[in-house]
Amino acid sequence: MKLLKKAIDNFLYAFGKFSIVLVRFYMYVVYRPKAHFVDKSVQTNRLKEPCIVIANHTTIVDPPFILSVLKGKKSIVIAKDWYEKPGINWICRAAEGVPCDRFNLDTEWALLAKKELKKGRSVVIFPEGKCREDGQLNEFKSGFAFLARSTGYPVVSVGLDGKYTFGHRIHYVVDIPKKIERTKGLASSVDLENQSAQFRERVKLLKAAALRHNTATLPPPDTVYEVVPAQPEICEPVKENLSSVDSTLAYKSPCEQAGV
């Protein structure tokens, strides 16, 4: 029985690898991806050295898309509840998925991801943790920052335009690698939250550049953004009362100032 189960697992793994090739072909034929690069030092979508890749998350198409367009050895962090689904576990394993429990405190995924990096594989993470289709970005969870800071591997931010419609050519923007170092004088958790917020602002601008098909207005890669803390959602009656407030008095973040 064990031999039969092992044979089935091996077959599904091999079939998953073949399916990934088909998915990559589909992505290039249907979406005709177009890469843009922030700096002349990075003019290739091949990940030559292991790194931690982060990107915005609009739909479930994002993971297979980014795995298809970025070349080189890669693993991807996948929500454990998805990874363990019998119907898709085979392709999650074939994609060298790293399961992460998003509903409980989970540190094992970081240890697994660290092993993948040491093997020479880059690790793809969507820090939002879930899709958001309204054009905005969810707050970034700090797991990627913890992994980058604790291992020393750089973070490569990617902005996806996220418009997976028939006939639309998908554009994406690749930033330069950036290492995360501990900020002196700050508690570790606060430092990670600050770093995550900075990268969120950067990815937000990269996404906007992908939508415009133009990186000319992007701030330099080493820009430090003034991050506005997340505000609680406002119910409709309150929104109506606030609509009469002069909008010029409202604070505008760097993203808003850039027309994002």
XYZ file of C-alpha atoms in Angstrom:
260
model
C 0.000 0.000 0.000
C 2.818 2.389 0.858
C 4.532 1.626 -2.444
C 1.303 2.359 -4.327
C 0.843 5.670 -2.483
C 4.458 6.627 -3.202
C 4.016 5.760 -6.880
C 0.867 7.895 -7.082
C 2.616 10.799 -5.331
C 5.557 10.574 -7.726
C 3.236 10.486 -10.727
C 1.271 13.527 -9.513
C 4.497 15.415 -8.813
C 5.765 14.711 -12.335
C 2.378 15.629 -13.799
C 2.460 18.842 -11.763
C 5.843 19.769 -13.268
C 4.455 19.175 -16.747
C 1.372 21.252 -15.901
C 3.582 24.151 -14.803
C 5.196 24.153 -18.248
C 1.736 24.301 -19.843
C 0.677 27.125 -17.506
C 3.802 29.101 -18.396
C 3.021 28.660 -22.103
C -0.566 29.792 -21.478
C 0.574 32.911 -19.603
C 2.871 33.993 -22.423
C 0.351 33.320 -25.186
C -2.730 34.823 -23.524
C -1.284 37.700 -21.470
C 1.890 38.511 -23.472
C 3.758 39.765 -20.374
C 5.853 42.907 -20.717
C 8.606 43.589 -18.171
C 9.771 47.034 -17.065
C 12.832 47.624 -14.917
C 13.428 50.414 -12.423
C 17.169 50.649 -12.924
C 19.650 49.925 -15.693
C 21.491 47.588 -13.324
C 18.480 45.254 -13.460
C 17.458 44.623 -17.048
C 16.549 40.958 -16.857
C 13.727 38.963 -15.321
C 16.129 36.146 -14.466
C 16.808 35.781 -10.748
C 20.536 35.129 -10.888
C 20.990 35.005 -7.121
C 18.581 33.747 -4.424
C 16.299 36.493 -3.180
C 12.895 37.098 -1.643
C 10.386 38.252 -4.244
C 7.329 40.193 -3.088
C 4.420 41.470 -5.186
C 0.917 42.876 -4.924
C -1.925 40.347 -4.924
C -4.980 41.127 -7.055
C -6.310 37.722 -8.131
C -5.458 34.026 -7.883
C -3.739 34.365 -11.269
C -0.871 36.336 -9.690
C 1.065 33.318 -8.298
C 1.207 31.296 -11.542
C 1.882 34.482 -13.504
C 4.873 35.593 -11.458
C 6.242 32.041 -11.331
C 6.011 31.997 -15.140
C 7.615 35.351 -15.953
C 10.481 35.331 -13.451
C 13.207 32.943 -14.509
C 15.451 30.903 -12.257
C 14.924 28.474 -9.417
C 11.978 29.506 -7.254
C 9.761 28.384 -4.407
C 6.545 30.079 -3.356
C 4.907 30.558 0.030
C 1.352 29.189 -0.153
C -1.436 29.414 2.405
C -1.493 26.078 4.239
C -5.268 25.724 3.863
C -4.772 25.874 0.080
C -1.635 23.747 0.077
C -3.425 20.897 1.849
C -6.434 20.776 -0.466
C -6.385 17.323 -2.126
C -7.375 18.735 -5.510
C -4.395 21.095 -5.811
C -1.783 19.719 -3.419
C -0.022 17.956 -6.272
C 0.641 21.172 -8.182
C 1.555 23.050 -4.981
C 4.265 20.462 -4.356
C 5.413 20.647 -7.970
C 5.740 24.429 -7.598
C 8.026 23.801 -4.591
C 5.423 25.410 -2.360
C 6.187 26.380 1.231
C 2.991 26.019 3.318
C 2.225 28.825 5.758
C -0.601 28.825 8.304
C -2.135 32.284 7.896
C -4.662 31.858 10.696
C -2.296 30.900 13.524
C 1.174 31.815 14.725
C 3.414 29.912 12.364
C 7.209 30.063 12.281
C 7.881 26.765 10.547
C 7.318 28.290 7.113
C 10.253 30.670 7.705
C 12.545 27.742 8.502
C 11.413 25.953 5.321
C 11.848 29.130 3.269
C 15.345 29.614 4.695
C 16.262 26.102 3.570
C 15.021 26.891 0.060
C 17.153 30.041 -0.050
C 20.210 28.084 1.049
C 19.523 25.632 -1.785
C 19.844 28.537 -4.203
C 16.116 29.002 -4.773
C 14.403 32.382 -4.577
C 11.252 32.549 -2.463
C 8.105 34.284 -3.756
C 5.817 35.833 -1.128
C 2.599 37.841 -1.443
C 2.744 39.878 1.791
C -0.924 40.919 1.638
C -1.894 37.347 2.440
C -5.066 37.531 0.350
C -6.387 38.986 -2.882
C -7.777 42.487 -3.173
C -9.539 43.395 -6.400
C -10.519 47.041 -5.741
C -7.196 48.444 -6.909
C -5.862 49.063 -3.395
C -3.369 47.036 -1.394
C -3.977 45.272 1.898
C -1.527 45.910 4.708
C 1.667 43.903 4.312
C 2.354 41.185 6.846
C 5.909 41.367 8.121
C 6.911 37.740 7.510
C 8.912 38.561 4.380
C 10.783 41.314 6.241
C 11.609 38.929 9.086
C 12.880 36.343 6.604
C 15.007 38.905 4.753
C 16.425 40.472 7.911
C 17.248 37.153 9.554
C 18.851 35.559 6.487
C 20.513 38.529 4.785
C 19.002 37.748 1.396
C 17.730 40.794 -0.534
C 14.101 41.622 -1.335
C 13.038 42.188 -4.946
C 9.743 44.085 -5.204
C 7.483 43.540 -8.205
C 4.424 45.542 -9.227
C 1.793 43.685 -11.274
C -0.903 45.581 -13.151
C -3.308 42.739 -12.250
C -5.675 43.132 -15.230
C -6.049 39.551 -16.378
C -8.577 40.097 -19.129
C -8.582 38.601 -22.602
C -6.691 40.791 -25.027
C -4.938 42.862 -22.349
C -1.175 42.703 -22.233
C 0.033 42.322 -18.650
C 2.768 44.742 -17.599
C 4.926 44.303 -14.535
C 7.733 46.337 -12.977
C 10.801 44.799 -11.317
C 12.689 46.805 -8.687
C 16.335 46.481 -7.688
C 17.256 44.047 -4.870
C 17.247 45.647 -1.428
C 18.518 44.187 1.836
C 16.761 44.716 5.151
C 18.906 45.500 8.162
C 17.960 45.947 11.788
C 17.229 49.577 12.717
C 19.052 50.566 15.881
C 16.943 51.928 18.706
C 13.718 50.249 17.598
C 12.066 47.158 19.006
C 12.295 44.238 16.595
C 8.519 44.021 16.009
C 8.199 47.774 15.425
C 11.138 47.739 13.039
C 9.606 44.897 11.016
C 6.261 46.690 10.808
C 7.972 49.869 9.618
C 10.005 48.000 7.018
C 6.894 46.199 5.776
C 4.992 49.475 5.464
C 7.869 50.998 3.475
C 7.874 48.093 1.040
C 4.088 48.300 0.729
C 4.343 51.937 -0.385
C 7.037 50.961 -2.869
C 5.020 48.073 -4.336
C 1.987 50.354 -4.587
C 4.004 52.753 -6.748
C 5.433 49.882 -8.809
C 1.927 48.648 -9.510
C 0.872 52.147 -10.606
C 3.905 52.307 -12.908
C 2.914 48.954 -14.402
C -0.584 50.283 -15.091
C 0.904 53.374 -16.780
C 3.495 51.249 -18.643
C 6.037 53.841 -17.555
C 8.639 53.933 -14.777
C 9.881 57.469 -15.471
C 8.009 59.048 -12.548
C 9.027 56.445 -9.976
C 10.993 57.785 -6.993
C 14.549 56.424 -6.633
C 14.787 52.907 -5.166
C 16.305 54.184 -1.918
C 13.389 56.549 -1.201
C 12.037 56.497 2.355
C 8.274 56.959 2.342
C 6.173 58.698 4.928
C 3.729 55.960 5.810
C 0.201 56.816 6.940
C -1.125 54.351 9.567
C -4.064 52.248 8.397
C -7.398 53.823 9.268
C -10.503 51.864 10.323
C -13.234 51.528 7.730
C -15.869 54.275 7.886
C -19.541 53.424 7.639
C -21.592 55.068 4.886
C -23.433 57.681 7.044
C -20.107 58.957 8.376
C -18.654 59.040 4.868
C -21.508 61.305 3.769
C -20.788 63.715 6.620
C -17.094 63.775 5.741
C -17.743 64.443 2.071
C -18.283 68.138 2.769
C -14.813 68.523 4.326
C -12.369 70.417 2.138
C -10.237 67.729 0.507
C -7.263 70.067 0.370
C -6.949 69.697 4.125
C -6.473 65.951 3.866
C -2.987 64.497 4.065
C -1.678 63.079 0.810
C 0.799 60.231 0.827
C 3.616 60.006 -1.758
C 1.483 57.515 -3.695
C -1.470 59.908 -3.827
C 0.811 62.775 -4.789
C 2.056 60.645 -7.700
C -1.533 60.106 -8.820
C -1.779 56.500 -7.625
